[in-house]
Coordinates of N, CA and C in Angstrom, one line a residue:
X1 N -12.6 -15.2 17.3 CA -11.2 -15.3 16.9 C -10.5 -16.3 17.8
X2 N -9.9 -17.3 17.2 CA -9.2 -18.3 18.0 C -7.9 -17.8 18.5
X3 N -7.3 -18.4 19.5 CA -6.0 -18.0 20.0 C -4.9 -18.3 19.0
X4 N -4.0 -17.4 18.8 CA -2.8 -17.7 18.0 C -1.7 -16.8 18.5
X5 N -0.5 -17.2 18.3 CA 0.7 -16.4 18.7 C 1.4 -16.0 17.4
X6 N 1.8 -14.8 17.3 CA 2.6 -14.3 16.2 C 4.0 -14.0 16.8
X7 N 5.0 -14.5 16.1 CA 6.4 -14.3 16.6 C 7.3 -14.1 15.4
X8 N 8.6 -13.8 15.6 CA 9.6 -13.6 14.6 C 9.1 -12.7 13.5
X9 N 8.6 -11.5 13.9 CA 8.1 -10.6 12.9 C 9.4 -9.9 12.3
X10 N 9.4 -9.9 11.0 CA 10.6 -9.2 10.3 C 10.0 -8.3 9.2
X11 N 10.9 -7.4 8.8 CA 10.5 -6.4 7.8 C 11.6 -6.2 6.8
X12 N 11.2 -6.1 5.5 CA 12.2 -5.7 4.5 C 11.6 -4.5 3.8
X13 N 12.3 -3.3 3.9 CA 11.8 -2.1 3.3 C 11.7 -2.1 1.8
X14 N 10.8 -1.4 1.2 CA 10.7 -1.2 -0.2 C 11.7 -0.1 -0.6
X15 N 11.8 0.1 -1.9 CA 12.6 1.1 -2.5 C 11.9 2.5 -2.3
X16 N 12.6 3.6 -2.5 CA 12.0 4.9 -2.4 C 10.9 5.0 -3.5
X17 N 11.0 4.4 -4.6 CA 10.0 4.5 -5.6 C 8.7 3.7 -5.2
X18 N 9.0 2.5 -4.5 CA 7.9 1.8 -4.0 C 7.1 2.6 -2.9
X19 N 7.9 3.2 -2.1 CA 7.3 4.0 -1.0 C 6.4 5.1 -1.5
X20 N 6.8 5.8 -2.6 CA 6.0 6.8 -3.2 C 4.7 6.3 -3.7
X21 N 4.7 5.0 -4.1 CA 3.4 4.4 -4.6 C 2.6 3.7 -3.5
X22 N 3.1 3.9 -2.2 CA 2.4 3.3 -1.1 C 2.9 2.0 -0.5
X23 N 3.8 1.4 -1.2 CA 4.4 0.1 -0.7 C 5.6 0.4 0.2
X24 N 5.4 0.2 1.5 CA 6.4 0.5 2.5 C 7.5 -0.7 2.5
X25 N 7.0 -1.9 2.3 CA 7.9 -3.0 2.3 C 7.2 -4.3 2.5
X26 N 7.9 -5.4 2.9 CA 7.3 -6.7 3.1 C 7.6 -7.2 4.5
X27 N 6.6 -7.9 5.0 CA 6.7 -8.5 6.4 C 6.6 -10.0 6.3
X28 N 7.3 -10.6 7.2 CA 7.1 -12.0 7.4 C 7.0 -12.3 8.9
X29 N 6.3 -13.4 9.2 CA 6.1 -13.7 10.7 C 5.7 -15.2 10.8
X30 N 5.8 -15.7 12.0 CA 5.5 -17.1 12.3 C 4.2 -17.1 13.1
X31 N 3.3 -18.0 12.8 CA 2.1 -18.2 13.5 C 2.1 -19.5 14.3
X32 N 1.9 -19.4 15.6 CA 1.9 -20.6 16.5 C 3.1 -21.4 16.4
X33 N 4.3 -20.8 16.1 CA 5.5 -21.6 16.0 C 5.4 -22.7 15.0
X34 N 4.5 -22.6 14.1 CA 4.3 -23.7 13.2 C 4.2 -23.3 11.7
X35 N 3.8 -22.1 11.4 CA 3.6 -21.7 10.0 C 4.3 -20.3 9.8
X36 N 5.2 -20.3 8.8 CA 5.8 -19.0 8.4 C 5.0 -18.4 7.3
X37 N 4.6 -17.2 7.5 CA 3.9 -16.4 6.5 C 4.9 -15.3 6.0
X38 N 5.2 -15.3 4.7 CA 6.1 -14.4 4.1 C 5.5 -13.6 2.9
X39 N 6.2 -12.6 2.5 CA 5.8 -11.8 1.4 C 4.4 -11.1 1.6
X40 N 4.2 -10.6 2.8 CA 3.0 -9.8 3.1 C 3.4 -8.4 2.9
X41 N 2.7 -7.7 2.0 CA 3.0 -6.3 1.7 C 2.5 -5.4 2.8
X42 N 3.3 -4.5 3.2 CA 2.9 -3.4 4.1 C 2.7 -2.2 3.3
X43 N 1.5 -1.7 3.3 CA 1.1 -0.6 2.4 C 0.6 0.6 3.2
X44 N 0.7 1.8 2.7 CA 0.1 3.0 3.2 C -1.0 3.4 2.2
X45 N -2.2 3.4 2.7 CA -3.3 3.8 1.8 C -3.4 5.3 1.5
X46 N -4.2 5.6 0.6 CA -4.4 7.1 0.3 C -4.9 7.8 1.5
X47 N -5.6 7.1 2.4 CA -6.1 7.7 3.6 C -5.1 7.7 4.7
X48 N -3.8 7.4 4.4 CA -2.7 7.4 5.3 C -2.8 6.3 6.4
X49 N -3.5 5.2 6.1 CA -3.6 4.1 7.0 C -2.6 3.0 6.6
X50 N -1.9 2.5 7.5 CA -1.0 1.4 7.2 C -1.7 0.1 7.3
X51 N -1.6 -0.8 6.3 CA -2.3 -2.0 6.3 C -1.5 -3.2 5.7
X52 N -1.9 -4.4 5.9 CA -1.2 -5.6 5.4 C -2.0 -6.1 4.2
X53 N -1.3 -6.5 3.1 CA -1.9 -7.1 1.9 C -1.2 -8.5 1.8
X54 N -2.0 -9.5 2.0 CA -1.5 -10.9 1.9 C -1.2 -11.3 0.5
X55 N -0.2 -12.2 0.3 CA 0.2 -12.6 -1.0 C -0.8 -13.3 -1.8
X56 N -0.8 -13.0 -3.1 CA -1.7 -13.7 -4.1 C -0.9 -14.1 -5.3
X57 N -1.5 -14.9 -6.1 CA -0.9 -15.2 -7.4 C -2.0 -15.0 -8.5
X58 N -1.6 -14.7 -9.7 CA -2.6 -14.5 -10.8 C -2.5 -15.7 -11.7
X59 N -3.6 -16.3 -12.1 CA -3.6 -17.4 -13.0 C -3.6 -16.9 -14.4
X60 N -3.6 -17.9 -15.4 CA -3.5 -17.5 -16.8 C -4.7 -16.7 -17.3
X61 N -5.8 -16.8 -16.6 CA -7.0 -16.0 -16.9 C -7.0 -14.6 -16.3
X62 N -6.0 -14.4 -15.5 CA -5.9 -13.1 -14.8 C -6.6 -13.0 -13.5
X63 N -7.1 -14.1 -13.0 CA -7.8 -14.1 -11.7 C -6.8 -14.3 -10.6
X64 N -6.9 -13.4 -9.6 CA -6.0 -13.5 -8.4 C -6.5 -14.6 -7.4
X65 N -5.6 -15.3 -6.9 CA -5.9 -16.3 -5.9 C -5.1 -16.1 -4.6
X66 N -5.7 -16.1 -3.5 CA -4.9 -15.9 -2.2 C -4.0 -17.1 -2.0
X67 N -2.8 -16.8 -1.6 CA -1.9 -17.9 -1.2 C -2.0 -18.2 0.3
X68 N -1.9 -17.2 1.1 CA -2.1 -17.3 2.5 C -3.0 -16.1 2.8
X69 N -4.1 -16.3 3.5 CA -5.0 -15.2 3.8 C -5.8 -15.5 5.1
X70 N -6.1 -14.5 5.9 CA -6.9 -14.7 7.1 C -8.3 -15.2 6.6
X71 N -9.0 -16.0 7.5 CA -10.2 -16.6 7.2 C -11.4 -15.6 7.3
X72 N -11.3 -14.5 8.0 CA -12.3 -13.6 8.1 C -11.8 -12.2 8.6
X73 N -12.6 -11.2 8.6 CA -12.2 -9.8 8.9 C -11.6 -9.7 10.3
X74 N -12.3 -10.3 11.4 CA -11.7 -10.2 12.7 C -10.3 -10.8 12.8
X75 N -10.1 -11.9 12.1 CA -8.8 -12.5 12.1 C -7.8 -11.6 11.4
X76 N -8.2 -11.1 10.3 CA -7.3 -10.1 9.5 C -6.9 -9.0 10.4
X77 N -7.9 -8.4 11.1 CA -7.6 -7.2 12.0 C -6.7 -7.6 13.1
X78 N -6.9 -8.8 13.7 CA -6.1 -9.2 14.8 C -4.6 -9.4 14.4
X79 N -4.5 -10.1 13.3 CA -3.1 -10.4 12.8 C -2.5 -9.0 12.4
X80 N -3.2 -8.2 11.7 CA -2.7 -6.9 11.2 C -2.2 -6.1 12.4
X81 N -3.0 -6.0 13.4 CA -2.7 -5.1 14.6 C -1.5 -5.7 15.3
X82 N -1.4 -7.0 15.4 CA -0.2 -7.6 16.1 C 1.1 -7.4 15.3
X83 N 1.0 -7.6 14.0 CA 2.2 -7.5 13.2 C 2.6 -6.0 13.1
X84 N 1.7 -5.1 12.9 CA 2.1 -3.7 12.8 C 2.6 -3.1 14.1
X85 N 2.1 -3.6 15.2 CA 2.6 -3.2 16.5 C 4.0 -3.7 16.7
X86 N 4.3 -4.9 16.3 CA 5.7 -5.4 16.4 C 6.6 -4.6 15.5
X87 N 6.2 -4.3 14.3 CA 7.0 -3.5 13.4 C 7.3 -2.1 14.0
X88 N 6.3 -1.5 14.6 CA 6.5 -0.2 15.2 C 7.5 -0.3 16.4
X89 N 7.4 -1.3 17.2 CA 8.3 -1.5 18.3 C 9.7 -1.6 17.8
X90 N 9.9 -2.3 16.7 CA 11.2 -2.5 16.1 C 11.7 -1.2 15.4
X91 N 10.9 -0.2 15.2 CA 11.3 1.0 14.6 C 11.2 0.9 13.0
X92 N 10.6 -0.1 12.5 CA 10.5 -0.3 11.1 C 9.4 0.6 10.5
X93 N 8.4 1.0 11.3 CA 7.3 1.8 10.9 C 7.2 3.0 11.9
X94 N 6.7 4.1 11.3 CA 6.5 5.3 12.2 C 5.0 5.4 12.5

């Protein structure tokens, strides 16, 4: 995992209906003071684990394409743990 800095972590909560379906809200953050990543879903899984789901778009054939996504699982875990820790410090997550 290469070095990166995540800053300016923000959270926009979902509606009560979204929360019942597992969508807690959306996060945005800045990577290395150079790239803003927005519309990252913050979800609670059925196993009660909070996770990040990076934004995708669906093409005309119904295939999803990642818009911004970590390059591998170690990167995903590092970004996820940093962002979720920041959201917990802010009181956005329990």
